[in-house]
Coordinates of C-alpha atoms in Angstrom, one line a residue:
Chain A
M1 CA 107.6 68.0 118.7
R2 CA 108.0 67.6 114.7
L3 CA 105.2 69.9 113.2
V4 CA 106.5 69.4 109.7
E5 CA 108.4 66.8 108.2
I6 CA 109.2 66.9 104.3
E7 CA 111.5 64.0 102.7
D8 CA 112.4 63.9 98.9
L9 CA 109.6 66.2 97.9
H10 CA 108.7 66.1 94.0
V11 CA 105.8 68.5 92.5
S12 CA 105.6 68.7 89.0
F13 CA 102.8 70.4 86.9
S14 CA 101.6 68.9 83.4
Q15 CA 101.3 71.3 80.8
H16 CA 100.3 71.2 77.2
D17 CA 104.2 71.9 76.3
G18 CA 105.4 69.3 78.7
L19 CA 106.2 68.7 82.0
V20 CA 107.2 71.4 84.5
Q21 CA 109.1 70.2 87.7
A22 CA 108.8 72.9 90.2
V23 CA 110.0 71.1 93.2
R24 CA 112.9 68.4 92.3
G25 CA 113.6 66.7 95.8
V26 CA 113.4 69.0 98.6
S27 CA 113.6 68.0 102.2
F28 CA 113.4 69.7 105.8
G29 CA 111.4 69.7 109.0
L30 CA 110.4 72.2 111.5
D31 CA 110.1 71.7 115.5
T32 CA 107.5 73.6 117.6
G33 CA 108.4 77.1 118.3
E34 CA 110.9 77.0 115.6
S35 CA 111.0 79.7 112.9
L36 CA 112.2 78.7 109.4
G37 CA 112.8 80.9 106.7
I38 CA 112.6 79.4 103.2
V39 CA 114.4 82.0 100.6
G40 CA 114.4 81.5 96.8
E41 CA 113.8 83.7 93.6
S42 CA 110.8 83.2 91.8
G43 CA 110.7 79.7 90.2
S44 CA 112.7 78.4 93.0
G45 CA 110.0 76.1 94.3
K46 CA 109.6 77.7 97.6
S47 CA 105.7 78.6 97.6
V48 CA 104.9 75.1 95.4
T49 CA 106.7 73.3 98.3
C50 CA 104.5 74.7 101.1
A51 CA 101.0 74.8 98.9
A52 CA 101.8 71.1 98.5
L53 CA 102.4 70.4 102.3
L54 CA 98.8 72.0 102.7
R55 CA 97.6 70.4 99.4
L56 CA 96.6 73.4 98.0
L57 CA 97.4 72.5 94.7
R58 CA 94.8 70.9 91.8
E59 CA 95.9 67.4 91.4
P60 CA 96.1 67.3 88.4
P61 CA 97.7 69.4 86.6
A62 CA 99.9 68.8 89.8
K63 CA 101.6 65.6 90.8
I64 CA 102.9 65.6 94.4
A65 CA 105.2 62.4 95.3
A66 CA 107.3 62.4 98.5
K67 CA 109.0 59.6 100.9
T68 CA 107.4 61.9 103.7
L69 CA 105.0 64.8 103.9
S70 CA 103.8 65.2 107.4
L71 CA 101.7 67.9 109.2
G72 CA 101.5 67.7 112.7
G73 CA 101.9 64.0 112.9
H74 CA 99.4 63.4 110.0
D75 CA 100.5 62.1 106.6
V76 CA 99.4 64.9 104.3
L77 CA 99.4 62.2 101.2
A78 CA 97.6 59.6 102.6
A79 CA 94.7 61.9 104.0
N80 CA 91.5 62.6 102.2
N81 CA 89.9 65.9 101.6
Q82 CA 88.0 65.9 104.8
A83 CA 91.0 65.2 106.7
I84 CA 93.1 67.7 105.1
S85 CA 90.5 70.6 105.7
S86 CA 90.3 69.6 109.3
L87 CA 94.6 70.1 109.3
R88 CA 94.2 73.4 107.3
G89 CA 93.8 76.2 109.6
R90 CA 93.9 74.3 112.7
V91 CA 97.2 72.6 112.4
A92 CA 98.7 74.9 109.6
A93 CA 97.4 78.3 108.8
M94 CA 98.7 80.5 105.9
V95 CA 99.1 84.1 105.1
F96 CA 99.6 85.0 101.5
Q97 CA 101.2 88.2 99.4
D98 CA 98.2 89.8 98.4
P99 CA 95.5 89.9 101.1
M100 CA 93.0 91.8 98.5
T101 CA 92.6 88.7 96.5
S102 CA 92.5 86.0 99.8
L103 CA 89.4 87.9 100.9
D104 CA 85.9 88.2 99.3
P105 CA 85.0 91.7 98.9
V106 CA 81.4 91.1 99.4
F107 CA 81.6 90.0 103.2
T108 CA 82.7 91.9 105.9
I109 CA 86.3 91.5 107.6
G110 CA 84.1 90.2 110.8
D111 CA 82.1 87.7 108.7
Q112 CA 85.0 86.4 107.3
I113 CA 87.2 85.7 110.5
A114 CA 83.9 84.2 112.2
E115 CA 83.5 82.0 109.2
T116 CA 86.7 80.5 109.7
I117 CA 86.2 80.2 113.6
Q118 CA 82.9 78.3 113.0
A119 CA 84.3 76.2 110.4
H120 CA 86.7 74.6 112.9
R121 CA 84.6 75.2 116.2
K122 CA 80.9 74.8 117.6
V123 CA 80.4 78.3 118.5
S124 CA 77.5 80.7 117.8
K125 CA 77.9 83.2 115.0
K126 CA 77.9 86.1 118.1
E127 CA 80.6 84.8 120.0
A128 CA 82.7 84.2 117.0
L129 CA 82.3 87.4 116.0
G130 CA 83.3 88.5 119.6
E131 CA 86.5 86.6 119.2
A132 CA 87.2 88.1 115.6
V133 CA 87.3 91.6 117.3
A134 CA 89.7 90.1 119.9
L135 CA 91.8 88.8 117.2
L136 CA 92.0 92.1 115.5
R137 CA 92.7 94.1 118.5
R138 CA 95.8 91.3 118.9
V139 CA 97.2 92.1 115.4
E140 CA 97.0 95.6 117.0
I141 CA 94.0 97.3 114.5
K142 CA 93.0 100.0 116.0
N143 CA 89.2 100.4 116.9
P144 CA 88.5 96.6 115.8
E145 CA 84.6 96.8 116.9
A146 CA 84.3 99.2 113.8
V147 CA 86.9 97.6 111.9
V148 CA 85.0 94.0 112.0
R149 CA 82.0 95.5 110.3
F150 CA 84.3 97.0 107.2
H151 CA 84.5 95.3 103.9
P152 CA 87.9 94.6 102.4
H153 CA 88.1 97.8 100.1
Q154 CA 88.1 99.8 103.0
L155 CA 91.3 98.8 104.6
S156 CA 94.8 99.7 103.3
G157 CA 97.2 97.0 102.6
G158 CA 98.8 96.9 105.8
M159 CA 95.5 96.9 107.9
L160 CA 94.6 93.9 105.4
Q161 CA 97.5 92.1 106.0
R162 CA 97.2 92.3 110.0
A163 CA 93.3 90.9 109.2
M164 CA 94.7 88.2 107.3
I165 CA 97.0 87.1 110.1
A166 CA 94.2 87.4 112.7
M167 CA 92.3 85.1 110.5
A168 CA 95.3 82.5 110.3
L169 CA 95.4 82.9 114.1
S170 CA 91.8 82.5 114.5
C171 CA 92.1 78.4 115.0
Q172 CA 95.3 78.6 117.0
P173 CA 97.3 76.9 114.6
D174 CA 100.4 74.9 115.3
V175 CA 102.5 76.4 112.9
L176 CA 101.9 79.9 110.2
I177 CA 103.0 79.6 107.0
A178 CA 103.6 83.1 105.6
D179 CA 104.5 83.5 101.6
E180 CA 105.7 86.7 101.0
P181 CA 103.4 88.3 103.5
T182 CA 105.5 91.9 103.3
T183 CA 106.4 92.0 99.9
A184 CA 103.3 94.1 98.6
L185 CA 103.9 96.7 101.5
D186 CA 105.8 99.6 101.9
V187 CA 109.1 99.5 103.6
T188 CA 107.8 100.8 107.0
I189 CA 104.4 98.8 106.9
Q190 CA 106.7 95.8 106.2
A191 CA 108.7 96.4 109.5
Q192 CA 105.7 96.7 111.4
I193 CA 104.1 93.3 110.1
L194 CA 107.1 91.4 110.5
Q195 CA 107.3 92.8 114.3
L196 CA 103.9 91.5 114.5
I197 CA 104.8 88.0 113.4
K198 CA 107.7 87.9 115.5
D199 CA 105.8 89.1 118.8
I200 CA 102.8 86.4 118.3
Q201 CA 105.3 83.6 117.6
A202 CA 107.1 84.5 120.8
E203 CA 103.7 84.9 122.9
T204 CA 102.1 81.6 121.1
G205 CA 105.2 79.4 120.5
M206 CA 103.6 78.3 117.7
G207 CA 106.5 77.2 114.4
L208 CA 106.8 80.0 112.0
I209 CA 107.6 79.4 108.3
M210 CA 108.8 82.4 106.0
I211 CA 108.6 82.2 102.3
T212 CA 110.4 85.1 101.0
H213 CA 112.6 86.2 98.1
D214 CA 114.4 88.9 100.5
L215 CA 117.5 88.3 102.5
G216 CA 116.8 91.1 104.7
V217 CA 113.3 89.3 105.8
V218 CA 115.2 86.3 106.5
A219 CA 118.0 88.3 108.6
E220 CA 115.6 89.9 110.6
T221 CA 113.1 87.2 111.5
V222 CA 113.9 83.5 111.5
D223 CA 116.3 81.1 113.5
R224 CA 117.0 78.6 110.6
V225 CA 117.2 79.0 106.8
V226 CA 116.7 77.0 103.7
V227 CA 117.9 78.3 100.5
M228 CA 116.1 77.0 97.6
Y229 CA 117.0 77.3 93.6
G230 CA 115.8 75.5 90.7
G231 CA 113.3 73.6 92.9
K232 CA 116.1 72.1 95.0
V233 CA 117.9 72.9 98.4
M234 CA 121.1 74.4 97.8
E235 CA 121.8 74.8 101.8
T236 CA 120.1 74.9 105.0
G237 CA 121.7 76.0 108.4
P238 CA 121.2 78.4 111.6
V239 CA 120.4 82.0 110.4
E240 CA 123.8 83.7 111.7
A241 CA 125.9 80.7 110.2
I242 CA 124.2 81.3 106.8
F243 CA 124.7 85.0 107.0
E244 CA 128.3 85.0 108.4
A245 CA 129.7 81.9 106.4
P246 CA 127.4 81.2 103.5
L247 CA 128.8 77.7 101.9
H248 CA 126.9 77.3 98.7
P249 CA 128.1 79.7 95.7
Y250 CA 124.5 80.5 95.3
T251 CA 124.2 81.7 98.6
K252 CA 127.6 83.5 98.7
A253 CA 126.4 85.3 95.4
L254 CA 123.0 86.2 96.7
L255 CA 124.6 87.9 99.6
N256 CA 127.3 89.6 97.5
S257 CA 124.8 91.0 95.2
M258 CA 122.7 92.6 97.8
P259 CA 122.6 96.7 97.1
G260 CA 123.2 99.1 99.5
Q261 CA 125.6 97.6 102.3
V262 CA 128.3 99.8 102.2
A263 CA 128.1 103.5 101.6
G264 CA 128.9 105.0 98.1
K265 CA 127.8 105.2 94.7
R266 CA 129.1 101.6 93.1
R267 CA 128.7 98.9 90.5
L268 CA 127.1 95.7 92.1
V269 CA 128.1 92.4 92.1
E270 CA 125.9 90.4 89.3
I271 CA 125.1 86.9 89.3
P272 CA 125.3 86.3 85.5
G273 CA 122.8 84.6 83.5
A274 CA 118.9 83.9 84.6
S275 CA 117.1 81.6 86.8
P276 CA 116.9 78.0 85.2
N277 CA 113.9 77.2 83.2
P278 CA 111.5 74.9 85.3
S279 CA 110.5 73.1 82.2
N280 CA 113.9 72.1 81.0
P281 CA 116.2 72.4 84.0
P282 CA 120.0 72.2 83.5
P283 CA 121.5 68.6 83.9
G284 CA 123.9 68.4 87.3
C285 CA 123.4 71.2 89.8
P286 CA 120.9 73.4 89.0
F287 CA 123.4 76.5 89.7
H288 CA 126.2 75.1 87.3
P289 CA 125.6 77.7 84.6
R290 CA 125.9 80.6 86.7
C291 CA 128.6 79.4 89.3
P292 CA 131.9 80.8 89.2
I293 CA 133.5 77.7 90.4
A294 CA 131.7 75.2 88.4
T295 CA 133.5 72.5 86.6
I296 CA 132.6 69.9 84.2
E297 CA 131.5 67.3 87.1
C298 CA 128.9 70.0 88.4
R299 CA 127.0 69.2 85.0
Q300 CA 127.2 65.8 85.4
I301 CA 126.2 64.9 89.1
V302 CA 123.3 66.1 91.0
P303 CA 124.8 67.3 94.5
P304 CA 123.4 65.6 97.5
L305 CA 122.5 67.6 100.3
E306 CA 125.3 66.8 102.8
T307 CA 125.7 67.6 106.6
V308 CA 128.7 69.7 107.1
G309 CA 128.5 70.8 110.4
A310 CA 125.9 71.6 113.3
G311 CA 122.4 72.0 111.7
R312 CA 124.3 72.9 108.3
Q313 CA 123.8 71.6 105.3
V314 CA 125.1 72.2 101.7
A315 CA 124.4 70.5 98.2
C316 CA 127.5 71.4 96.3
I317 CA 130.4 68.9 95.4
K318 CA 132.7 71.7 95.5
V319 CA 131.8 72.5 99.2
A320 CA 130.7 69.7 100.8
Chain B
M1 CA 118.0 127.7 94.9
H2 CA 121.7 127.1 93.3
Q3 CA 124.4 129.2 93.1
S4 CA 125.6 130.9 90.2
G5 CA 128.6 129.4 87.9
V6 CA 126.7 125.7 88.6
A7 CA 125.8 123.8 85.2
V8 CA 122.2 124.2 84.1
P9 CA 120.4 121.0 85.4
A10 CA 119.7 118.5 82.5
L11 CA 116.4 118.4 84.4
E12 CA 114.6 121.0 86.6
L13 CA 111.3 120.9 88.5
R14 CA 110.5 124.7 89.8
Q15 CA 107.4 124.4 92.4
V16 CA 105.8 122.1 90.7
S17 CA 102.2 121.1 91.8
K18 CA 99.4 118.8 90.5
R19 CA 96.0 118.7 91.7
F20 CA 93.8 115.7 90.5
P21 CA 90.0 116.5 90.5
Q22 CA 87.9 114.1 92.8
R23 CA 85.0 112.1 92.1
G24 CA 81.8 113.9 92.7
G25 CA 83.3 117.4 92.0
G26 CA 81.3 120.0 94.0
N27 CA 83.1 122.1 96.4
S28 CA 85.8 120.0 96.9
T29 CA 89.2 121.4 95.8
G30 CA 90.6 118.0 94.5
L31 CA 93.7 116.1 95.6
L32 CA 97.1 117.6 95.7
A33 CA 99.1 115.2 94.7
V34 CA 102.2 117.1 94.1
D35 CA 102.9 120.2 96.1
R36 CA 105.5 122.7 95.1
V37 CA 108.4 120.3 94.2
D38 CA 111.8 121.6 93.4
L39 CA 114.1 119.3 92.2
A40 CA 117.0 119.3 89.8
V41 CA 119.2 116.4 88.0
Q42 CA 122.3 117.6 86.8
R43 CA 124.3 116.3 83.8
N44 CA 125.5 112.6 84.3
Q45 CA 123.6 112.3 87.9
V46 CA 121.3 110.1 89.1
V47 CA 118.6 111.7 91.5
A48 CA 116.5 109.3 93.7
L49 CA 113.0 110.1 94.4
V50 CA 111.9 108.1 97.5
G51 CA 108.8 107.4 99.5
E52 CA 106.1 105.3 100.0
S53 CA 102.8 104.6 98.0
G54 CA 100.7 107.9 97.6
S55 CA 103.8 110.1 98.4
G56 CA 103.4 111.4 95.0
K57 CA 106.9 110.2 93.4
T58 CA 105.5 108.6 90.7
T59 CA 103.1 111.3 89.6
T60 CA 106.2 113.7 89.9
G61 CA 107.8 111.6 87.4
L62 CA 105.0 111.6 85.0
L63 CA 104.9 115.6 85.7
A64 CA 108.4 115.7 84.7
L65 CA 107.8 113.9 81.3
L66 CA 105.0 115.9 80.7
L67 CA 102.7 113.0 80.7
V68 CA 100.6 114.4 83.1
G69 CA 99.9 118.3 82.9
T70 CA 101.0 120.5 85.9
T71 CA 98.6 122.5 87.7
S72 CA 101.5 125.1 88.4
G73 CA 104.9 125.3 88.3
Q74 CA 107.9 124.9 85.6
I75 CA 109.8 122.0 83.7
L76 CA 112.9 122.8 82.3
L77 CA 114.8 120.8 80.2
D78 CA 118.6 122.0 79.5
G79 CA 117.4 125.1 81.0
T80 CA 114.5 125.7 78.6
D81 CA 111.1 125.9 80.0
I82 CA 108.7 123.5 78.4
T83 CA 105.9 123.0 80.4
H84 CA 103.7 124.9 78.3
L85 CA 105.0 124.1 74.7
G86 CA 102.3 122.5 72.4
Q87 CA 102.5 118.6 71.1
K88 CA 104.4 119.8 67.9
E89 CA 107.2 122.0 69.7
L90 CA 107.6 119.5 72.2
K91 CA 108.4 116.8 69.9
P92 CA 112.2 117.3 69.6
F93 CA 112.3 117.5 73.3
R94 CA 110.3 114.3 74.0
R95 CA 113.5 112.7 72.1
Q96 CA 115.7 113.7 74.8
M97 CA 113.7 112.5 77.9
Q98 CA 112.5 108.7 78.1
V99 CA 111.1 106.6 80.6
V100 CA 111.1 103.0 81.9
F101 CA 108.6 101.3 84.0
Q102 CA 108.5 98.7 86.7
D103 CA 106.2 96.3 84.7
S104 CA 108.2 95.4 81.3
Y105 CA 105.7 92.7 80.5
A106 CA 102.8 95.6 80.2
S107 CA 104.9 97.7 78.5
L108 CA 106.3 95.6 75.7
D109 CA 103.7 95.1 72.9
P110 CA 103.7 91.0 72.9
M111 CA 103.0 90.8 69.1
M112 CA 106.1 92.9 68.1
T113 CA 109.5 91.3 67.7
L114 CA 112.3 92.8 70.4
G115 CA 113.9 94.4 67.0
E116 CA 110.7 95.9 66.1
I117 CA 110.2 97.3 69.4
I118 CA 113.3 98.5 70.1
A119 CA 113.5 100.3 66.7
E120 CA 109.8 101.6 66.8
P121 CA 111.1 105.3 68.4
L122 CA 113.1 105.7 65.2
G123 CA 110.5 104.9 63.1
I124 CA 107.9 107.6 65.0
H125 CA 110.8 110.4 64.8
A126 CA 111.2 109.6 61.0
L127 CA 115.0 108.6 61.4
F128 CA 117.2 106.4 59.3
T129 CA 116.3 103.9 56.8
P130 CA 114.5 100.6 57.6
A131 CA 117.4 98.7 57.4
E132 CA 119.5 101.1 59.2
R133 CA 116.5 101.0 61.9
R134 CA 117.2 97.2 62.1
D135 CA 120.9 97.7 62.3
E136 CA 120.8 100.3 65.4
A137 CA 118.3 97.8 66.9
R138 CA 120.8 95.2 66.8
R139 CA 123.7 97.4 68.1
W140 CA 121.2 98.2 71.3
L141 CA 120.5 94.8 71.8
E142 CA 124.4 94.2 72.1
K143 CA 124.8 97.4 74.1
V144 CA 122.0 96.4 76.7
G145 CA 123.9 92.9 77.2
L146 CA 121.8 90.8 75.0
D147 CA 123.0 89.0 71.8
A148 CA 121.9 90.4 68.5
S149 CA 120.0 87.5 67.5
Y150 CA 117.3 88.4 70.1
A151 CA 116.2 91.0 67.5
T152 CA 113.6 88.2 65.9
R153 CA 112.4 87.2 69.3
Y154 CA 109.1 88.1 70.9
P155 CA 108.6 89.8 74.8
H156 CA 107.4 86.4 76.0
E157 CA 110.4 84.6 75.4
L158 CA 112.3 86.5 77.7
S159 CA 113.0 86.7 81.6
G160 CA 111.9 89.8 83.4
G161 CA 115.4 91.1 83.7
Q162 CA 115.9 90.6 79.6
R163 CA 112.8 92.2 79.1
Q164 CA 113.7 95.3 81.2
R165 CA 116.8 95.6 79.5
I166 CA 114.9 95.9 76.0
S167 CA 112.7 98.7 77.9
V168 CA 116.2 100.5 78.4
A169 CA 117.3 99.9 74.7
R170 CA 114.1 101.2 73.6
A171 CA 114.2 104.3 75.9
L172 CA 117.9 105.2 75.0
I173 CA 118.0 104.6 71.1
L174 CA 116.8 108.4 70.4
G175 CA 119.8 109.2 72.2
A176 CA 118.2 110.8 75.4
S177 CA 119.6 112.9 77.7
V178 CA 117.5 112.3 80.5
L179 CA 115.9 109.1 81.7
V180 CA 112.9 108.5 84.4
A181 CA 113.1 105.1 85.7
D182 CA 110.0 104.3 87.9
E183 CA 110.9 101.2 89.6
P184 CA 112.5 100.0 87.3
T185 CA 114.4 97.0 89.5
S186 CA 111.2 96.1 92.1
A187 CA 109.7 93.5 90.1
L188 CA 113.1 91.7 89.4
D189 CA 114.9 88.6 91.1
V190 CA 117.6 89.5 93.6
S191 CA 119.8 87.9 91.5
V192 CA 119.0 90.0 88.1
K193 CA 118.5 93.3 90.2
A194 CA 122.2 94.0 90.4
Q195 CA 122.6 93.4 86.3
I196 CA 120.0 96.0 86.0
V197 CA 121.3 98.5 88.5
N198 CA 125.0 97.9 86.7
L199 CA 123.4 98.3 83.2
L200 CA 122.0 101.7 84.2
Q201 CA 125.3 102.9 85.8
D202 CA 127.5 101.7 82.8
L203 CA 124.9 103.5 80.0
Q204 CA 124.9 106.8 82.1
A205 CA 128.8 106.7 81.9
D206 CA 128.7 106.0 78.5
M207 CA 126.1 108.3 77.5
G208 CA 126.3 111.2 80.2
L209 CA 122.9 110.2 80.6
S210 CA 121.0 111.9 83.4
I211 CA 118.9 109.7 85.7
L212 CA 115.5 110.5 87.8
F213 CA 115.5 107.1 89.9
I214 CA 112.2 106.6 91.5
S215 CA 112.1 103.8 94.0
H216 CA 111.1 102.9 97.2
D217 CA 113.9 100.4 97.9
L218 CA 116.7 102.4 99.4
S219 CA 119.3 100.0 99.1
V220 CA 119.5 100.0 95.5
V221 CA 119.0 104.0 96.1
R222 CA 122.5 103.8 98.1
S223 CA 124.7 102.2 95.4
L224 CA 123.0 104.1 92.5
A225 CA 122.4 107.5 93.3
D226 CA 124.1 110.9 93.9
E227 CA 121.5 112.7 95.7
V228 CA 118.0 111.6 97.1
V229 CA 115.0 113.4 97.5
V230 CA 112.5 112.1 99.9
M231 CA 108.7 112.8 99.1
L232 CA 105.8 112.5 102.0
R233 CA 102.3 113.2 101.1
G234 CA 103.0 115.0 97.6
R235 CA 105.8 117.4 99.4
V236 CA 109.8 117.2 99.4
V237 CA 110.6 116.9 102.9
E238 CA 114.4 116.3 102.8
R239 CA 117.0 116.5 100.1
A240 CA 120.7 115.9 100.0
P241 CA 123.5 114.1 98.5
T242 CA 123.2 110.2 99.3
D243 CA 126.0 109.9 101.8
K244 CA 124.3 112.7 103.6
I245 CA 120.8 111.1 103.8
F246 CA 122.3 107.6 104.8
A247 CA 124.4 109.3 107.7
D248 CA 122.7 112.3 108.5
A249 CA 119.3 112.3 107.8
R250 CA 117.3 115.1 109.8
H251 CA 113.5 114.7 108.9
P252 CA 111.7 112.0 111.0
Y253 CA 110.2 110.5 107.9
T254 CA 113.7 110.2 106.4
Q255 CA 114.8 108.6 109.5
A256 CA 111.8 106.3 110.0
L257 CA 112.0 105.2 106.1
L258 CA 115.7 104.4 106.9
D259 CA 115.0 102.5 110.3
A260 CA 112.6 100.2 108.6
V261 CA 115.1 98.9 106.1
P262 CA 115.8 95.2 106.8
V263 CA 119.3 95.0 108.3
I264 CA 121.4 91.7 106.2
N265 CA 122.9 90.7 109.9
P266 CA 120.8 88.6 112.4
K267 CA 123.2 89.6 115.0
A268 CA 121.9 92.9 114.4
R269 CA 118.4 92.5 115.2
R270 CA 116.7 95.0 117.5
R271 CA 112.9 96.1 118.4
R272 CA 111.7 99.0 116.6
T273 CA 109.5 101.6 117.4
F274 CA 107.1 102.9 114.8
L275 CA 105.8 106.6 114.6
T276 CA 102.3 107.4 113.5
A277 CA 101.8 110.0 110.9
D278 CA 100.7 112.6 113.5
E279 CA 103.8 111.8 115.7
I280 CA 106.2 112.5 112.3
S281 CA 104.4 115.9 111.7
S282 CA 104.6 116.7 115.2
R283 CA 108.2 115.9 115.2
T284 CA 108.9 118.4 112.4
P285 CA 112.5 119.7 112.9
R286 CA 112.5 123.3 114.5
M287 CA 115.5 125.4 113.3
S288 CA 116.7 129.1 114.2
A289 CA 117.2 131.1 111.2
G290 CA 120.8 131.0 112.4
E291 CA 121.3 127.5 111.7
L292 CA 120.5 127.5 108.1
E293 CA 122.8 128.0 105.2
T294 CA 120.7 130.5 103.5
Q295 CA 117.8 132.6 104.9
P296 CA 114.5 131.4 104.6
L297 CA 112.3 132.8 101.4
V298 CA 108.9 132.8 103.3
D299 CA 108.2 134.3 106.8
T300 CA 105.9 132.0 107.9
A301 CA 105.5 129.5 111.0
E302 CA 104.4 126.5 108.4
P303 CA 107.0 123.9 107.5
Q304 CA 109.2 125.0 104.8
L305 CA 112.5 123.5 102.9
V306 CA 115.3 125.3 104.4
A307 CA 118.8 125.0 103.3
L308 CA 121.7 123.5 105.8
A309 CA 125.4 123.4 105.0
G310 CA 126.4 120.8 102.3
S311 CA 123.5 121.0 99.7
H312 CA 121.3 119.6 102.2
F313 CA 117.3 120.6 102.5
V314 CA 115.0 119.5 105.2
E315 CA 111.5 120.4 105.6
A316 CA 111.5 122.5 109.0
I317 CA 109.6 125.3 111.0
V318 CA 111.9 128.0 111.3
T319 CA 112.1 130.0 114.5
G320 CA 113.1 133.2 115.5

């Protein structure tokens, strides 16, 4: 089943000094049980894309337009607030980078998980708390009976992120959207949380969207990759193909610039310049000012995302 | 710990400890954040200090800069013990040791132009005329890869990578010989990270700079550092030339850190096993005195840092 379908999504924000075009024509989809990585740098539009999918943006200043924007078969753009609320958590649940700001400091972990459960199902508080303990145990928190009574400040960053995952799982969502879930964590804790997410996905068969700036996280966790830059999709494909034979010059440059891939102290391959300014994106291909193979045409033509093989698409007139 | 004939290190910490008083006081002996740390940064070398949050790596950097007072131990700059110098005697030494922090936004005054920011240290040390300071600032803008015209701009006009270039220029304008860089690339986009790593390498070669590079990013460390010092709970548990750390780590904590780094190859995915803190402690290597390069200084059953062949030090329990 098609869990997520995004076609030609545009998201802009009106600001006092003009319009910020955060997402400029993004399309991708997700099937049941599939895991998708959306990789991009700050300002690439990867988080805004998923926030738009769950209608988490305040409108206005945000303005969302799309040919198709559907979640679990429901038209997200046409849905009213009540309908959207019933999709959130049940069809798609989200885990964010900073669990400390996503949790309420004055309520216990158990209360907050129970609240989510009761918002979607008619169960007693006692039953909901019992489920919260089971969920905390599922995310491998030791001594869940005690932790359920803890307040957020009593938990470490890694435990908080586990609690957030427990909360996201509480309504058995069809798709879990994780936005940089491990970026604030130490490297060993990151590896544990990624392992946990993979295990739960394998066990429940839910879909997974992993939003990250880290190619390492993508290489470790997902089946398929969408590479974003300047509010657009540069390339999509199966994870192995993307890493083995990247097509888009941006994907190639990103992979080449990764430090520490070989032994020895050395200069790294840089990508010259800086990411595009979303209130004043360059004409044509957003990557052309930094692209080693760009020509005058790349300034003039906005490259369409073209299919170039099994499950692969690339937006580059020099490659496609 | 080093042989005779070896040059005097640019920066050396000898058995440096820091105990922070804890709230409530009373009988508490406080928190031992840094525990008898030895490290040396040779001239024109990069030493990486790695470890997770709470390991004491940032405190060690602040101790090295005398921005935090030591509880015990010595800090030597070019062989001179500066641990107990007063502010006035310390001032000429402060010129030689500078710092770059992770958050370039918080460390640049938003009301000052970039030219003023870069030239400020020259004013503090009453060097040059105002006109010469302006010229010097422009020269440094170009040296860190920015156009001299940036001198009249403000920090908010810059990207994260550009701001970090400004921080580097300000740190080095006094002709520092030692730079402490605390996670200088951690907040940067992937495509810009390589630019800053390369800038540090170039400046190091140009100026004969010695760098203490504090980071949790082992990939960057591999491409930048000559030597790696691994800290765990305030103690150095392993120290070795970078290639040796990556090829032949001996301490279970170093091994766990390396194992957790994501692999940029989807075909090499594997299930990881994770050690608890107790398991890491219980796996402290045991070595007989015969295996060691030099005989241990203390006769104890407690773990201590011992020397192996090839400038490799590891915390181990010496048996027999």
